[in-house]
Amino acid sequence: MLASHILASNGPDDAPSGDEGQGAVVVERETAKTEPPRLYQVVMLNDDYTPMEFVVLALQEFFHRDFETATQIMLKIHNEGRGVCGVYSKDVAATKVELVTAAARRAGHPLQCILENA
Ligand code: TYC
């Protein structure tokens, strides 16, 4: 188990400190355990109406994919029904879903994205 040792210096007028006049006591404290952030994948779903070109552009714009990779992901979604666009922290993933969905609706397309635990 990890513990940090903190030297707590006692000033000259400290009350009796139990450190036998050495001027310092050792305080042991548990190191805070921080879990790694949970990751979420943005999954894009196939539909019959959103143009392939729009999907490729969205993958380039919002997921920073180059044209070739975006095309491969789009074709995977088209052929298999779904595909992973990227993996992010929860806030970033949720924002990407909002941005892609908003852009699709503005353009009149029914494109859908969902979040999944990665
Ligand atoms: N199936 C669509 C078409 O044939 C293309 C498409 C691909 C739509 C991926 C959505 O997430 C999608 N125009």
PDB file of N, CA, C and O in Angstrom, residues 24-92:
ATOM      1  N   ALA A  24      10.236  17.484  14.748  1.00  0.00           N
ATOM      2  CA  ALA A  24       9.419  17.070  13.619  1.00  0.00           C
ATOM      3  C   ALA A  24       8.688  15.787  13.976  1.00  0.00           C
ATOM      4  O   ALA A  24       9.178  14.985  14.770  1.00  0.00           O
ATOM      5  N   VAL A  25       7.516  15.614  13.381  1.00  0.00           N
ATOM      6  CA  VAL A  25       6.818  14.326  13.501  1.00  0.00           C
ATOM      7  C   VAL A  25       6.531  13.816  12.102  1.00  0.00           C
ATOM      8  O   VAL A  25       6.421  14.583  11.151  1.00  0.00           O
ATOM      9  N   VAL A  26       6.449  12.523  11.983  1.00  0.00           N
ATOM     10  CA  VAL A  26       6.114  11.928  10.692  1.00  0.00           C
ATOM     11  C   VAL A  26       4.629  11.595  10.697  1.00  0.00           C
ATOM     12  O   VAL A  26       4.149  10.910  11.576  1.00  0.00           O
ATOM     13  N   VAL A  27       3.937  12.175   9.731  1.00  0.00           N
ATOM     14  CA  VAL A  27       2.514  11.894   9.571  1.00  0.00           C
ATOM     15  C   VAL A  27       2.365  10.975   8.368  1.00  0.00           C
ATOM     16  O   VAL A  27       2.890  11.274   7.303  1.00  0.00           O
ATOM     17  N   GLU A  28       1.690   9.865   8.564  1.00  0.00           N
ATOM     18  CA  GLU A  28       1.432   8.992   7.421  1.00  0.00           C
ATOM     19  C   GLU A  28       0.045   9.267   6.894  1.00  0.00           C
ATOM     20  O   GLU A  28      -0.912   9.377   7.654  1.00  0.00           O
ATOM     21  N   ARG A  29      -0.066   9.360   5.580  1.00  0.00           N
ATOM     22  CA  ARG A  29      -1.366   9.650   4.971  1.00  0.00           C
ATOM     23  C   ARG A  29      -1.526   8.775   3.744  1.00  0.00           C
ATOM     24  O   ARG A  29      -0.594   8.605   2.968  1.00  0.00           O
ATOM     25  N   GLU A  30      -2.701   8.205   3.608  1.00  0.00           N
ATOM     26  CA  GLU A  30      -2.983   7.411   2.410  1.00  0.00           C
ATOM     27  C   GLU A  30      -2.886   8.299   1.177  1.00  0.00           C
ATOM     28  O   GLU A  30      -3.411   9.407   1.167  1.00  0.00           O
ATOM     29  N   THR A  31      -2.216   7.831   0.149  1.00  0.00           N
ATOM     30  CA  THR A  31      -2.219   8.557  -1.115  1.00  0.00           C
ATOM     31  C   THR A  31      -3.595   8.416  -1.752  1.00  0.00           C
ATOM     32  O   THR A  31      -4.150   7.326  -1.796  1.00  0.00           O
ATOM     33  N   ALA A  32      -4.140   9.553  -2.220  1.00  0.00           N
ATOM     34  CA  ALA A  32      -5.465   9.515  -2.845  1.00  0.00           C
ATOM     35  C   ALA A  32      -5.418   8.612  -4.075  1.00  0.00           C
ATOM     36  O   ALA A  32      -4.506   8.700  -4.888  1.00  0.00           O
ATOM     37  N   LYS A  33      -6.393   7.731  -4.186  1.00  0.00           N
ATOM     38  CA  LYS A  33      -6.421   6.833  -5.345  1.00  0.00           C
ATOM     39  C   LYS A  33      -7.380   7.424  -6.370  1.00  0.00           C
ATOM     40  O   LYS A  33      -8.557   7.573  -6.100  1.00  0.00           O
ATOM     41  N   THR A  34      -6.869   7.774  -7.531  1.00  0.00           N
ATOM     42  CA  THR A  34      -7.733   8.299  -8.583  1.00  0.00           C
ATOM     43  C   THR A  34      -7.864   7.249  -9.677  1.00  0.00           C
ATOM     44  O   THR A  34      -6.866   6.742 -10.182  1.00  0.00           O
ATOM     45  N   GLU A  35      -9.096   6.906  -9.991  1.00  0.00           N
ATOM     46  CA  GLU A  35      -9.342   5.927 -11.052  1.00  0.00           C
ATOM     47  C   GLU A  35      -9.062   6.571 -12.399  1.00  0.00           C
ATOM     48  O   GLU A  35      -9.293   7.764 -12.565  1.00  0.00           O
ATOM     49  N   PRO A  36      -8.571   5.811 -13.347  1.00  0.00           N
ATOM     50  CA  PRO A  36      -8.438   6.371 -14.698  1.00  0.00           C
ATOM     51  C   PRO A  36      -9.825   6.711 -15.235  1.00  0.00           C
ATOM     52  O   PRO A  36     -10.802   6.041 -14.883  1.00  0.00           O
ATOM     53  N   PRO A  37      -9.925   7.763 -16.057  1.00  0.00           N
ATOM     54  CA  PRO A  37     -11.252   8.149 -16.549  1.00  0.00           C
ATOM     55  C   PRO A  37     -11.870   7.037 -17.399  1.00  0.00           C
ATOM     56  O   PRO A  37     -11.172   6.374 -18.167  1.00  0.00           O
ATOM     57  N   ARG A  38     -13.157   6.821 -17.226  1.00  0.00           N
ATOM     58  CA  ARG A  38     -13.858   5.856 -18.068  1.00  0.00           C
ATOM     59  C   ARG A  38     -13.899   6.371 -19.500  1.00  0.00           C
ATOM     60  O   ARG A  38     -14.042   7.567 -19.725  1.00  0.00           O
ATOM     61  N   LEU A  39     -13.801   5.458 -20.435  1.00  0.00           N
ATOM     62  CA  LEU A  39     -13.798   5.843 -21.850  1.00  0.00           C
ATOM     63  C   LEU A  39     -15.091   5.392 -22.535  1.00  0.00           C
ATOM     64  O   LEU A  39     -15.661   4.368 -22.173  1.00  0.00           O
ATOM     65  N   TYR A  40     -15.481   6.192 -23.491  1.00  0.00           N
ATOM     66  CA  TYR A  40     -16.734   5.926 -24.221  1.00  0.00           C
ATOM     67  C   TYR A  40     -16.456   5.973 -25.712  1.00  0.00           C
ATOM     68  O   TYR A  40     -15.705   6.840 -26.180  1.00  0.00           O
ATOM     69  N   GLN A  41     -17.055   5.052 -26.449  1.00  0.00           N
ATOM     70  CA  GLN A  41     -16.908   5.099 -27.896  1.00  0.00           C
ATOM     71  C   GLN A  41     -18.154   5.712 -28.534  1.00  0.00           C
ATOM     72  O   GLN A  41     -19.273   5.461 -28.099  1.00  0.00           O
ATOM     73  N   VAL A  42     -17.872   6.556 -29.516  1.00  0.00           N
ATOM     74  CA  VAL A  42     -18.965   7.109 -30.309  1.00  0.00           C
ATOM     75  C   VAL A  42     -19.203   6.132 -31.454  1.00  0.00           C
ATOM     76  O   VAL A  42     -18.303   5.876 -32.265  1.00  0.00           O
ATOM     77  N   VAL A  43     -20.405   5.557 -31.485  1.00  0.00           N
ATOM     78  CA  VAL A  43     -20.771   4.584 -32.518  1.00  0.00           C
ATOM     79  C   VAL A  43     -21.761   5.260 -33.471  1.00  0.00           C
ATOM     80  O   VAL A  43     -22.764   5.825 -33.028  1.00  0.00           O
ATOM     81  N   MET A  44     -21.458   5.202 -34.768  1.00  0.00           N
ATOM     82  CA  MET A  44     -22.359   5.767 -35.766  1.00  0.00           C
ATOM     83  C   MET A  44     -23.180   4.624 -36.375  1.00  0.00           C
ATOM     84  O   MET A  44     -22.665   3.520 -36.583  1.00  0.00           O
ATOM     85  N   LEU A  45     -24.462   4.917 -36.605  1.00  0.00           N
ATOM     86  CA  LEU A  45     -25.389   3.887 -37.103  1.00  0.00           C
ATOM     87  C   LEU A  45     -25.704   4.114 -38.571  1.00  0.00           C
ATOM     88  O   LEU A  45     -25.759   5.257 -39.043  1.00  0.00           O
ATOM     89  N   ASN A  46     -25.941   3.029 -39.270  1.00  0.00           N
ATOM     90  CA  ASN A  46     -26.318   3.136 -40.674  1.00  0.00           C
ATOM     91  C   ASN A  46     -27.778   3.559 -40.802  1.00  0.00           C
ATOM     92  O   ASN A  46     -28.592   3.361 -39.890  1.00  0.00           O
ATOM     93  N   ASP A  47     -28.091   4.204 -41.896  1.00  0.00           N
ATOM     94  CA  ASP A  47     -29.487   4.433 -42.287  1.00  0.00           C
ATOM     95  C   ASP A  47     -29.512   4.432 -43.810  1.00  0.00           C
ATOM     96  O   ASP A  47     -28.464   4.359 -44.464  1.00  0.00           O
ATOM     97  N   ASP A  48     -30.717   4.491 -44.370  1.00  0.00           N
ATOM     98  CA  ASP A  48     -30.841   4.369 -45.832  1.00  0.00           C
ATOM     99  C   ASP A  48     -30.797   5.708 -46.554  1.00  0.00           C
ATOM    100  O   ASP A  48     -30.853   5.732 -47.790  1.00  0.00           O
ATOM    101  N   TYR A  49     -30.722   6.813 -45.819  1.00  0.00           N
ATOM    102  CA  TYR A  49     -30.939   8.126 -46.447  1.00  0.00           C
ATOM    103  C   TYR A  49     -29.744   9.074 -46.399  1.00  0.00           C
ATOM    104  O   TYR A  49     -29.583   9.905 -47.302  1.00  0.00           O
ATOM    105  N   THR A  50     -28.957   9.016 -45.334  1.00  0.00           N
ATOM    106  CA  THR A  50     -27.823   9.951 -45.237  1.00  0.00           C
ATOM    107  C   THR A  50     -26.828   9.646 -46.350  1.00  0.00           C
ATOM    108  O   THR A  50     -26.411   8.496 -46.519  1.00  0.00           O
ATOM    109  N   PRO A  51     -26.446  10.667 -47.135  1.00  0.00           N
ATOM    110  CA  PRO A  51     -25.489  10.407 -48.223  1.00  0.00           C
ATOM    111  C   PRO A  51     -24.123   9.965 -47.681  1.00  0.00           C
ATOM    112  O   PRO A  51     -23.662  10.457 -46.647  1.00  0.00           O
ATOM    113  N   MET A  52     -23.498   9.037 -48.402  1.00  0.00           N
ATOM    114  CA  MET A  52     -22.162   8.580 -48.015  1.00  0.00           C
ATOM    115  C   MET A  52     -21.199   9.750 -47.889  1.00  0.00           C
ATOM    116  O   MET A  52     -20.362   9.791 -46.967  1.00  0.00           O
ATOM    117  N   GLU A  53     -21.303  10.718 -48.790  1.00  0.00           N
ATOM    118  CA  GLU A  53     -20.384  11.852 -48.770  1.00  0.00           C
ATOM    119  C   GLU A  53     -20.516  12.660 -47.482  1.00  0.00           C
ATOM    120  O   GLU A  53     -19.513  13.126 -46.926  1.00  0.00           O
ATOM    121  N   PHE A  54     -21.757  12.790 -46.997  1.00  0.00           N
ATOM    122  CA  PHE A  54     -21.960  13.538 -45.750  1.00  0.00           C
ATOM    123  C   PHE A  54     -21.286  12.812 -44.588  1.00  0.00           C
ATOM    124  O   PHE A  54     -20.653  13.442 -43.724  1.00  0.00           O
ATOM    125  N   VAL A  55     -21.412  11.500 -44.551  1.00  0.00           N
ATOM    126  CA  VAL A  55     -20.821  10.723 -43.459  1.00  0.00           C
ATOM    127  C   VAL A  55     -19.299  10.850 -43.485  1.00  0.00           C
ATOM    128  O   VAL A  55     -18.652  11.052 -42.448  1.00  0.00           O
ATOM    129  N   VAL A  56     -18.726  10.766 -44.682  1.00  0.00           N
ATOM    130  CA  VAL A  56     -17.263  10.889 -44.799  1.00  0.00           C
ATOM    131  C   VAL A  56     -16.813  12.280 -44.326  1.00  0.00           C
ATOM    132  O   VAL A  56     -15.833  12.411 -43.570  1.00  0.00           O
ATOM    133  N   LEU A  57     -17.555  13.306 -44.729  1.00  0.00           N
ATOM    134  CA  LEU A  57     -17.206  14.668 -44.295  1.00  0.00           C
ATOM    135  C   LEU A  57     -17.332  14.814 -42.779  1.00  0.00           C
ATOM    136  O   LEU A  57     -16.494  15.443 -42.132  1.00  0.00           O
ATOM    137  N   ALA A  58     -18.375  14.217 -42.200  1.00  0.00           N
ATOM    138  CA  ALA A  58     -18.575  14.309 -40.751  1.00  0.00           C
ATOM    139  C   ALA A  58     -17.438  13.606 -40.005  1.00  0.00           C
ATOM    140  O   ALA A  58     -16.947  14.101 -38.980  1.00  0.00           O
ATOM    141  N   LEU A  59     -17.007  12.466 -40.514  1.00  0.00           N
ATOM    142  CA  LEU A  59     -15.910  11.737 -39.863  1.00  0.00           C
ATOM    143  C   LEU A  59     -14.601  12.531 -39.938  1.00  0.00           C
ATOM    144  O   LEU A  59     -13.800  12.517 -39.002  1.00  0.00           O
ATOM    145  N   GLN A  60     -14.404  13.245 -41.036  1.00  0.00           N
ATOM    146  CA  GLN A  60     -13.211  14.087 -41.164  1.00  0.00           C
ATOM    147  C   GLN A  60     -13.304  15.291 -40.225  1.00  0.00           C
ATOM    148  O   GLN A  60     -12.354  15.633 -39.525  1.00  0.00           O
ATOM    149  N   GLU A  61     -14.459  15.927 -40.232  1.00  0.00           N
ATOM    150  CA  GLU A  61     -14.633  17.178 -39.485  1.00  0.00           C
ATOM    151  C   GLU A  61     -14.640  16.953 -37.977  1.00  0.00           C
ATOM    152  O   GLU A  61     -13.961  17.648 -37.223  1.00  0.00           O
ATOM    153  N   PHE A  62     -15.425  15.987 -37.506  1.00  0.00           N
ATOM    154  CA  PHE A  62     -15.656  15.864 -36.064  1.00  0.00           C
ATOM    155  C   PHE A  62     -14.754  14.829 -35.405  1.00  0.00           C
ATOM    156  O   PHE A  62     -14.570  14.850 -34.180  1.00  0.00           O
ATOM    157  N   PHE A  63     -14.218  13.901 -36.200  1.00  0.00           N
ATOM    158  CA  PHE A  63     -13.391  12.840 -35.602  1.00  0.00           C
ATOM    159  C   PHE A  63     -11.963  12.861 -36.130  1.00  0.00           C
ATOM    160  O   PHE A  63     -11.184  11.945 -35.874  1.00  0.00           O
ATOM    161  N   HIS A  64     -11.630  13.904 -36.899  1.00  0.00           N
ATOM    162  CA  HIS A  64     -10.268  14.137 -37.368  1.00  0.00           C
ATOM    163  C   HIS A  64      -9.677  12.940 -38.112  1.00  0.00           C
ATOM    164  O   HIS A  64      -8.494  12.601 -37.959  1.00  0.00           O
ATOM    165  N   ARG A  65     -10.527  12.303 -38.913  1.00  0.00           N
ATOM    166  CA  ARG A  65     -10.065  11.184 -39.740  1.00  0.00           C
ATOM    167  C   ARG A  65      -9.635  11.717 -41.111  1.00  0.00           C
ATOM    168  O   ARG A  65     -10.274  12.627 -41.639  1.00  0.00           O
ATOM    169  N   ASP A  66      -8.578  11.121 -41.673  1.00  0.00           N
ATOM    170  CA  ASP A  66      -8.235  11.519 -43.045  1.00  0.00           C
ATOM    171  C   ASP A  66      -9.262  10.900 -44.001  1.00  0.00           C
ATOM    172  O   ASP A  66     -10.067  10.039 -43.614  1.00  0.00           O
ATOM    173  N   PHE A  67      -9.233  11.339 -45.244  1.00  0.00           N
ATOM    174  CA  PHE A  67     -10.277  10.940 -46.199  1.00  0.00           C
ATOM    175  C   PHE A  67     -10.356   9.420 -46.356  1.00  0.00           C
ATOM    176  O   PHE A  67     -11.457   8.837 -46.384  1.00  0.00           O
ATOM    177  N   GLU A  68      -9.179   8.763 -46.433  1.00  0.00           N
ATOM    178  CA  GLU A  68      -9.175   7.315 -46.658  1.00  0.00           C
ATOM    179  C   GLU A  68      -9.768   6.582 -45.449  1.00  0.00           C
ATOM    180  O   GLU A  68     -10.588   5.663 -45.597  1.00  0.00           O
ATOM    181  N   THR A  69      -9.336   6.964 -44.245  1.00  0.00           N
ATOM    182  CA  THR A  69      -9.860   6.317 -43.034  1.00  0.00           C
ATOM    183  C   THR A  69     -11.355   6.583 -42.876  1.00  0.00           C
ATOM    184  O   THR A  69     -12.129   5.674 -42.537  1.00  0.00           O
ATOM    185  N   ALA A  70     -11.765   7.836 -43.145  1.00  0.00           N
ATOM    186  CA  ALA A  70     -13.186   8.186 -43.035  1.00  0.00           C
ATOM    187  C   ALA A  70     -14.009   7.344 -44.003  1.00  0.00           C
ATOM    188  O   ALA A  70     -15.106   6.865 -43.662  1.00  0.00           O
ATOM    189  N   THR A  71     -13.486   7.141 -45.199  1.00  0.00           N
ATOM    190  CA  THR A  71     -14.204   6.339 -46.192  1.00  0.00           C
ATOM    191  C   THR A  71     -14.323   4.881 -45.729  1.00  0.00           C
ATOM    192  O   THR A  71     -15.387   4.255 -45.863  1.00  0.00           O
ATOM    193  N   GLN A  72     -13.241   4.345 -45.158  1.00  0.00           N
ATOM    194  CA  GLN A  72     -13.278   2.967 -44.648  1.00  0.00           C
ATOM    195  C   GLN A  72     -14.304   2.823 -43.529  1.00  0.00           C
ATOM    196  O   GLN A  72     -15.069   1.844 -43.486  1.00  0.00           O
ATOM    197  N   ILE A  73     -14.319   3.795 -42.597  1.00  0.00           N
ATOM    198  CA  ILE A  73     -15.279   3.726 -41.480  1.00  0.00           C
ATOM    199  C   ILE A  73     -16.709   3.820 -42.015  1.00  0.00           C
ATOM    200  O   ILE A  73     -17.595   3.054 -41.610  1.00  0.00           O
ATOM    201  N   MET A  74     -16.915   4.749 -42.962  1.00  0.00           N
ATOM    202  CA  MET A  74     -18.260   4.911 -43.535  1.00  0.00           C
ATOM    203  C   MET A  74     -18.731   3.613 -44.193  1.00  0.00           C
ATOM    204  O   MET A  74     -19.887   3.173 -44.013  1.00  0.00           O
ATOM    205  N   LEU A  75     -17.828   2.966 -44.955  1.00  0.00           N
ATOM    206  CA  LEU A  75     -18.210   1.726 -45.648  1.00  0.00           C
ATOM    207  C   LEU A  75     -18.482   0.601 -44.654  1.00  0.00           C
ATOM    208  O   LEU A  75     -19.371  -0.227 -44.875  1.00  0.00           O
ATOM    209  N   LYS A  76     -17.715   0.581 -43.564  1.00  0.00           N
ATOM    210  CA  LYS A  76     -17.958  -0.428 -42.523  1.00  0.00           C
ATOM    211  C   LYS A  76     -19.359  -0.237 -41.931  1.00  0.00           C
ATOM    212  O   LYS A  76     -20.112  -1.195 -41.749  1.00  0.00           O
ATOM    213  N   ILE A  77     -19.718   1.022 -41.637  1.00  0.00           N
ATOM    214  CA  ILE A  77     -21.052   1.306 -41.092  1.00  0.00           C
ATOM    215  C   ILE A  77     -22.123   0.898 -42.119  1.00  0.00           C
ATOM    216  O   ILE A  77     -23.125   0.246 -41.781  1.00  0.00           O
ATOM    217  N   HIS A  78     -21.883   1.281 -43.355  1.00  0.00           N
ATOM    218  CA  HIS A  78     -22.843   0.975 -44.431  1.00  0.00           C
ATOM    219  C   HIS A  78     -23.045  -0.534 -44.566  1.00  0.00           C
ATOM    220  O   HIS A  78     -24.174  -1.017 -44.746  1.00  0.00           O
ATOM    221  N   ASN A  79     -21.976  -1.298 -44.454  1.00  0.00           N
ATOM    222  CA  ASN A  79     -22.057  -2.754 -44.670  1.00  0.00           C
ATOM    223  C   ASN A  79     -22.455  -3.539 -43.430  1.00  0.00           C
ATOM    224  O   ASN A  79     -23.091  -4.589 -43.537  1.00  0.00           O
ATOM    225  N   GLU A  80     -22.062  -3.041 -42.244  1.00  0.00           N
ATOM    226  CA  GLU A  80     -22.271  -3.825 -41.025  1.00  0.00           C
ATOM    227  C   GLU A  80     -23.317  -3.223 -40.094  1.00  0.00           C
ATOM    228  O   GLU A  80     -23.641  -3.812 -39.058  1.00  0.00           O
ATOM    229  N   GLY A  81     -23.780  -2.019 -40.430  1.00  0.00           N
ATOM    230  CA  GLY A  81     -24.851  -1.425 -39.622  1.00  0.00           C
ATOM    231  C   GLY A  81     -24.388  -0.429 -38.592  1.00  0.00           C
ATOM    232  O   GLY A  81     -25.158   0.398 -38.119  1.00  0.00           O
ATOM    233  N   ARG A  82     -23.114  -0.513 -38.213  1.00  0.00           N
ATOM    234  CA  ARG A  82     -22.580   0.384 -37.188  1.00  0.00           C
ATOM    235  C   ARG A  82     -21.060   0.383 -37.252  1.00  0.00           C
ATOM    236  O   ARG A  82     -20.446  -0.545 -37.793  1.00  0.00           O
ATOM    237  N   GLY A  83     -20.471   1.429 -36.688  1.00  0.00           N
ATOM    238  CA  GLY A  83     -19.011   1.499 -36.649  1.00  0.00           C
ATOM    239  C   GLY A  83     -18.558   2.507 -35.616  1.00  0.00           C
ATOM    240  O   GLY A  83     -19.266   3.471 -35.293  1.00  0.00           O
ATOM    241  N   VAL A  84     -17.370   2.268 -35.063  1.00  0.00           N
ATOM    242  CA  VAL A  84     -16.809   3.152 -34.035  1.00  0.00           C
ATOM    243  C   VAL A  84     -16.077   4.311 -34.714  1.00  0.00           C
ATOM    244  O   VAL A  84     -15.184   4.098 -35.543  1.00  0.00           O
ATOM    245  N   CYS A  85     -16.478   5.528 -34.345  1.00  0.00           N
ATOM    246  CA  CYS A  85     -15.842   6.733 -34.894  1.00  0.00           C
ATOM    247  C   CYS A  85     -14.621   7.140 -34.082  1.00  0.00           C
ATOM    248  O   CYS A  85     -13.675   7.715 -34.625  1.00  0.00           O
ATOM    249  N   GLY A  86     -14.655   6.894 -32.764  1.00  0.00           N
ATOM    250  CA  GLY A  86     -13.540   7.270 -31.900  1.00  0.00           C
ATOM    251  C   GLY A  86     -13.879   6.960 -30.454  1.00  0.00           C
ATOM    252  O   GLY A  86     -15.025   6.641 -30.130  1.00  0.00           O
ATOM    253  N   VAL A  87     -12.848   7.037 -29.588  1.00  0.00           N
ATOM    254  CA  VAL A  87     -12.995   6.727 -28.164  1.00  0.00           C
ATOM    255  C   VAL A  87     -12.509   7.932 -27.364  1.00  0.00           C
ATOM    256  O   VAL A  87     -11.399   8.436 -27.603  1.00  0.00           O
ATOM    257  N   TYR A  88     -13.335   8.376 -26.406  1.00  0.00           N
ATOM    258  CA  TYR A  88     -13.083   9.649 -25.714  1.00  0.00           C
ATOM    259  C   TYR A  88     -13.571   9.561 -24.265  1.00  0.00           C
ATOM    260  O   TYR A  88     -14.282   8.631 -23.897  1.00  0.00           O
ATOM    261  N   SER A  89     -13.221  10.599 -23.488  1.00  0.00           N
ATOM    262  CA  SER A  89     -13.840  10.773 -22.179  1.00  0.00           C
ATOM    263  C   SER A  89     -15.334  11.041 -22.394  1.00  0.00           C
ATOM    264  O   SER A  89     -15.765  11.382 -23.507  1.00  0.00           O
ATOM    265  N   LYS A  90     -16.110  10.921 -21.330  1.00  0.00           N
ATOM    266  CA  LYS A  90     -17.575  11.010 -21.470  1.00  0.00           C
ATOM    267  C   LYS A  90     -18.010  12.360 -22.046  1.00  0.00           C
ATOM    268  O   LYS A  90     -18.844  12.416 -22.964  1.00  0.00           O
ATOM    269  N   ASP A  91     -17.451  13.445 -21.510  1.00  0.00           N
ATOM    270  CA  ASP A  91     -17.869  14.788 -21.967  1.00  0.00           C
ATOM    271  C   ASP A  91     -17.548  14.993 -23.437  1.00  0.00           C
ATOM    272  O   ASP A  91     -18.364  15.526 -24.188  1.00  0.00           O
ATOM    273  N   VAL A  92     -16.341  14.612 -23.827  1.00  0.00           N
ATOM    274  CA  VAL A  92     -15.935  14.810 -25.225  1.00  0.00           C
ATOM    275  C   VAL A  92     -16.795  13.960 -26.148  1.00  0.00           C
ATOM    276  O   VAL A  92     -17.275  14.435 -27.186  1.00  0.00           O
TER     277      VAL A  92
END
